[in-house]
C-alpha positions as MATLAB code, in Angstrom:
seq = 'MSDPIFFSATTTLSLGAIAEAAGVSLPQGANPDGVITGAAPLESATPADVAYMDNARYGDALAATRAGLCLVSPRFAPRVPAETVALVLRDPYRIYAGLLARLHPEAMRPASLFGSTGVAPGAHIHPEARLEPGVRVDPGAVVGPGAEIGSGTVIGPNASIGPRVRIGRDCAIGAGATLTHALLGNRVIIHPGARLGQDGFGFAMGPGGHLKVPQIGRVIVQDDVEIGANTTIDRGASRDTIIGEGTKIDNLVQIAHNVVVGRHCVIVSGVGISGSTTLEDYVVLGGQVGVVGHLRIGMGSQIAGSSNVNRDVPPGSRWGGTPAKPVRAWFRELTTLARLAERSTGGDEPKA';
ca = [
     103.814   84.993   89.431;
     104.334   87.745   86.870;
     107.599   86.241   85.517;
     107.923   82.502   86.068;
     111.385   82.574   84.457;
     112.737   83.628   87.845;
     110.327   82.095   90.353;
     108.507   79.017   89.183;
     106.479   77.158   91.823;
     108.357   74.091   93.055;
     105.302   72.316   94.444;
     101.520   72.296   94.458;
      99.212   72.626   97.476;
      95.735   71.229   97.999;
      92.952   73.384   99.399;
      92.623   70.948  102.291;
      96.314   71.199  103.146;
      96.203   74.993  102.989;
      93.205   75.168  105.305;
      94.856   72.798  107.736;
      98.037   74.860  107.770;
      95.982   78.005  108.376;
      94.095   76.386  111.245;
      90.617   76.897  109.715;
      88.026   74.800  107.907;
      87.199   75.021  104.237;
      83.807   76.560  103.515;
      80.973   74.115  102.848;
      81.077   72.664   99.342;
      84.766   73.411   98.697;
      86.760   70.494   97.295;
      89.663   69.721   99.664;
      91.492   68.026   96.784;
      91.430   71.206   94.652;
      94.956   72.199   93.679;
      96.744   75.537   93.941;
      99.830   75.856   91.726;
     100.786   79.509   92.212;
     100.180   82.840   93.880;
      99.125   86.089   92.232;
      97.551   89.506   92.887;
      93.761   89.698   92.958;
      93.517   91.339   89.536;
      95.638   88.793   87.657;
      94.982   85.573   89.607;
      93.623   82.512   87.776;
      91.611   79.596   89.198;
      94.897   77.842   89.931;
      96.209   80.723   92.092;
      95.920   81.866   95.680;
      95.522   85.593   96.434;
      94.927   87.568   99.610;
      92.994   90.688  100.592;
      93.056   92.804  103.788;
      92.954   96.404  102.506;
      89.826   98.352  101.587;
      91.628   99.965   98.625;
      91.343   96.659   96.773;
      87.648   95.994   97.311;
      86.804   96.258   93.612;
      89.689   93.963   92.663;
      88.426   91.421   95.185;
      84.895   91.512   93.770;
      86.237   90.849   90.284;
      88.969   88.321   91.073;
      89.180   84.932   89.361;
      91.484   83.445   91.999;
      90.798   79.852   92.956;
      91.472   80.639   96.614;
      91.470   83.956   98.465;
      92.747   84.490  101.982;
      90.611   87.285  103.358;
      89.936   89.107  106.626;
      86.360   88.842  108.003;
      85.243   92.358  107.019;
      85.878   91.692  103.321;
      84.621   88.111  103.108;
      81.169   89.074  101.726;
      82.834   90.529   98.603;
      84.555   87.310   97.555;
      83.043   86.004   94.287;
      81.026   82.797   94.501;
      83.496   80.961   92.233;
      86.408   81.709   94.568;
      87.000   79.686   97.730;
      87.377   82.068  100.678;
      89.449   81.270  103.719;
      88.451   83.823  106.362;
      91.450   84.619  108.563;
      92.419   87.126  111.198;
      95.806   87.716  109.517;
      95.567   86.705  105.843;
      98.844   88.351  104.849;
     100.860   86.264  107.315;
      99.266   83.025  106.079;
      99.844   84.134  102.473;
     103.524   84.698  103.264;
     103.788   81.144  104.563;
     102.183   79.777  101.400;
     104.570   81.776   99.212;
     107.504   80.299  101.129;
     106.222   76.800  100.398;
     105.513   77.497   96.708;
     108.735   79.448   96.081;
     111.358   78.450   98.668;
     114.166   79.743   96.437;
     112.861   83.308   96.939;
     113.458   83.173  100.684;
     117.133   84.163  100.528;
     119.755   85.065   97.932;
     121.133   82.042   96.098;
     124.383   81.496   94.248;
     124.266   83.798   91.205;
     126.690   81.501   89.390;
     124.972   78.265   90.327;
     128.024   77.291   92.335;
     128.428   74.013   94.149;
     131.334   74.341   96.509;
     133.978   76.937   95.690;
     133.624   78.240   92.127;
     136.624   78.945   89.891;
     137.699   82.525   90.360;
     136.915   82.656   94.077;
     139.849   83.416   96.371;
     139.904   81.435   99.604;
     142.881   81.938  101.915;
     144.499   78.635  102.938;
     143.944   79.471  106.608;
     140.175   80.047  106.148;
     137.888   77.268  107.385;
     134.788   76.367  105.376;
     132.435   73.614  106.528;
     131.103   71.169  103.912;
     128.238   72.580  101.894;
     129.461   76.182  101.683;
     129.031   77.734   98.203;
     131.315   80.547   97.062;
     130.721   82.407   93.785;
     133.447   83.750   91.456;
     135.292   86.870   92.569;
     134.539   86.381   96.255;
     137.421   86.783   98.706;
     137.653   84.948  102.049;
     140.497   86.081  104.273;
     142.802   84.207  106.678;
     141.198   82.720  109.757;
     137.667   83.325  108.502;
     135.139   80.613  109.395;
     131.949   79.893  107.388;
     129.287   77.372  108.372;
     127.615   74.768  106.210;
     124.748   75.795  103.926;
     126.017   79.366  103.603;
     126.240   81.083  100.223;
     128.856   83.744   99.504;
     127.852   85.830   96.474;
     130.136   87.041   93.688;
     132.704   89.719   94.625;
     131.750   89.574   98.294;
     134.651   90.181  100.654;
     134.951   88.301  103.954;
     137.710   89.720  106.105;
     140.260   87.987  108.317;
     138.827   86.076  111.277;
     135.224   86.913  110.391;
     132.844   84.180  111.496;
     129.655   83.382  109.615;
     127.179   80.806  110.907;
     125.232   78.140  109.056;
     122.596   78.640  106.344;
     123.482   82.298  105.821;
     123.431   84.236  102.563;
     125.965   86.967  101.807;
     124.946   88.981   98.751;
     127.029   90.074   95.790;
     129.556   92.756   96.558;
     128.908   92.797  100.313;
     131.886   93.365  102.616;
     132.247   91.934  106.102;
     135.113   92.757  108.396;
     135.512   92.530  112.202;
     132.142   90.754  112.387;
     130.587   87.674  113.952;
     127.346   86.411  112.387;
     124.937   83.819  113.768;
     122.883   81.319  111.815;
     120.367   82.038  109.021;
     121.548   85.616  108.593;
     120.790   87.279  105.236;
     123.031   90.092  104.027;
     121.811   91.635  100.774;
     124.084   92.908   97.987;
     126.323   95.860   98.680;
     125.899   95.899  102.451;
     128.936   96.930  104.494;
     129.533   95.546  107.965;
     132.470   96.187  110.266;
     134.130   99.260  108.768;
     135.429  102.101  110.918;
     132.953  103.996  113.015;
     133.065  107.794  112.605;
     135.244  108.634  115.557;
     137.481  111.706  115.837;
     138.844  113.776  118.717;
     137.964  117.239  117.456;
     140.183  120.235  118.002;
     141.358  123.536  116.515;
     144.606  121.902  115.418;
     142.825  119.229  113.442;
     140.704  116.165  114.040;
     142.551  113.190  115.532;
     141.298  109.796  114.374;
     140.202  107.503  117.232;
     140.960  103.852  116.491;
     137.803  101.732  116.383;
     138.671   98.416  118.027;
     135.232   96.827  118.584;
     133.240   94.355  116.489;
     129.886   93.911  114.817;
     127.842   91.067  116.267;
     124.810   89.924  114.313;
     122.611   87.344  116.033;
     120.509   84.593  114.446;
     117.772   85.219  111.834;
     118.691   88.826  111.098;
     118.118   90.265  107.640;
     120.109   93.307  106.458;
     119.114   95.154  103.279;
     121.108   96.214  100.259;
     123.668   98.995  100.699;
     123.061   99.236  104.438;
     126.134  100.091  106.547;
     126.850   98.930  110.111;
     129.996  100.320  111.713;
     132.042   98.278  114.117;
     132.223   99.403  117.715;
     134.756  101.878  119.041;
     135.704  100.211  122.332;
     132.649   97.974  122.702;
     130.576   96.068  120.155;
     127.880   97.128  117.751;
     125.123   94.522  118.188;
     122.118   93.580  116.033;
     119.689   91.386  117.987;
     118.010   88.161  116.978;
     115.297   88.320  114.362;
     115.750   92.021  113.561;
     114.910   93.140  110.007;
     116.816   96.071  108.497;
     115.798   97.624  105.166;
     118.030   99.021  102.426;
     120.153  102.157  102.827;
     120.250  102.263  106.631;
     123.220  103.658  108.588;
     123.973  102.202  112.024;
     126.905  103.828  113.783;
     129.476  102.491  116.203;
     128.449  101.053  119.583;
     124.750  100.965  118.643;
     122.801   98.125  120.236;
     119.658   96.987  118.415;
     117.432   94.599  120.354;
     115.602   91.516  119.189;
     112.908   91.573  116.482;
     113.250   95.261  115.692;
     112.174   96.687  112.317;
     114.273   99.479  110.800;
     112.952  100.899  107.510;
     114.982  102.411  104.662;
     116.846  105.684  105.054;
     117.144  105.492  108.854;
     120.276  106.861  110.478;
     121.167  105.844  114.057;
     124.018  107.743  115.723;
     126.627  106.171  117.931;
     126.027  104.497  121.288;
     122.227  104.523  120.991;
     120.239  101.522  122.249;
     117.039  100.202  120.711;
     115.291   97.768  123.031;
     113.380   94.746  121.709;
     110.531   95.131  119.151;
     111.247   98.782  118.330;
     110.010  100.009  114.906;
     111.656  102.952  113.129;
     109.813  104.265  110.072;
     111.579  105.380  106.906;
     114.100  108.226  107.165;
     113.993  108.446  110.949;
     117.086  110.065  112.460;
     118.237  109.201  115.962;
     120.925  111.224  117.763;
     123.580  109.491  119.812;
     123.595  108.042  123.339;
     119.804  107.608  123.567;
     117.586  104.702  124.589;
     114.383  103.855  122.740;
     112.230  101.683  124.948;
     110.855   98.264  124.218;
     108.011   98.119  121.689;
     108.174  101.803  120.769;
     107.257  102.985  117.265;
     108.686  106.112  115.632;
     106.845  107.595  112.618;
     108.697  108.058  109.344;
     110.868  111.176  108.811;
     110.940  111.920  112.558;
     114.019  113.085  114.464;
     114.564  111.561  117.897;
     116.683  113.715  120.228;
     115.756  112.355  123.655;
     115.029  108.997  125.317;
     111.745  107.322  124.360;
     109.811  105.429  127.066;
     108.818  101.817  126.415;
     105.634  101.258  124.418;
     105.550  104.805  123.018;
     104.326  106.039  119.662;
     106.208  109.184  118.671;
     106.543  111.352  115.580;
     107.680  114.746  114.363;
     110.822  116.846  114.520;
     111.824  116.843  117.230;
     109.916  113.645  117.967;
     107.217  113.693  120.655;
     104.184  111.551  121.605;
     101.865  111.310  118.577;
      98.939  113.035  120.310;
     101.065  116.087  121.011;
     102.465  115.950  117.472;
      98.991  115.803  115.931;
      97.805  118.712  118.099;
     100.797  120.715  116.951;
     100.061  119.990  113.278;
      96.384  120.836  113.708;
      97.185  124.121  115.414;
      99.613  125.082  112.647;
      97.038  124.209  109.990;
      94.399  126.372  111.686;
      96.816  129.295  111.946;
      97.646  128.963  108.254;
      93.931  128.968  107.359;
      93.394  132.217  109.273;
      96.152  134.020  107.421;
      95.103  136.234  104.510;
      96.876  137.759  101.563;
      99.957  135.646  102.096;
     100.663  137.331  105.467;
     102.335  135.352  108.181;
      99.760  133.701  110.497;
      99.055  135.584  113.710;
      99.628  133.829  117.028;
];
């Protein structure tokens, strides 16, 4: 990679083993004992590296690459140089991701920044907290009374784990993250600066002032969830805020109280989800999407970036725009506006 100081390969892989893992055969004449020691972009790869290609923008880089192995989709296979072994795959990026995980397993989740084994000096663990063997806690971290942390979990420096919080096994809690009123499953990754379990924004409004409504729910995060840096997830008001199994949440996302996010959803940076909204399984929200409260976005729906959702979305939909609507209607609207603008002259407002 570009800076091996941080991510040196921890193993080597043979061409034969890579092909077997990908479920394909090596091309005729390729040496199955050839060795790959790293991964790199097309333009900087060496004969010891694997690269991948599935985007037409990089056709010239593919034609000029010196990579020893290239994972490539069928349409681009003819442009692979003769000196490079081509593995033709339906989904080269996914196979490439698996190879990266084998070459650089330490990049899969945040590690101890201090190199801690066990509880480092300067960490503060309450006597009533319960840590299984194999938990690592960096300096400055605080673990409150009654908290429970499973084996293989790493707590980064200056992270705060509140009273009675429960964290499963093989999790990673990044530097400076705060977790209160939360229950986490196994293999959860919380990146630095994330905030889980703080008050939801709940007030009884009135002319005499705004009365704070106590927020007495929890945040429940199921297995294999990843939550990006500086994302905030409020605890529930009277019921729980829930993040479903396998969901991936980017940086700088706000999820309000009582929101339920289904399994294997993808929520991109800058999204804001208002209270008591439900995302069913496999929903995708593009960057900077805003969702008003008390809505339901149906299973498998996709919302285009920068859209505003103000009504329920049926399952399997593709919506975009402000307010969001089915993409065909949105595109027609944009096309009509563009045509009206073209007809206008001298800076006059377009005529209907």
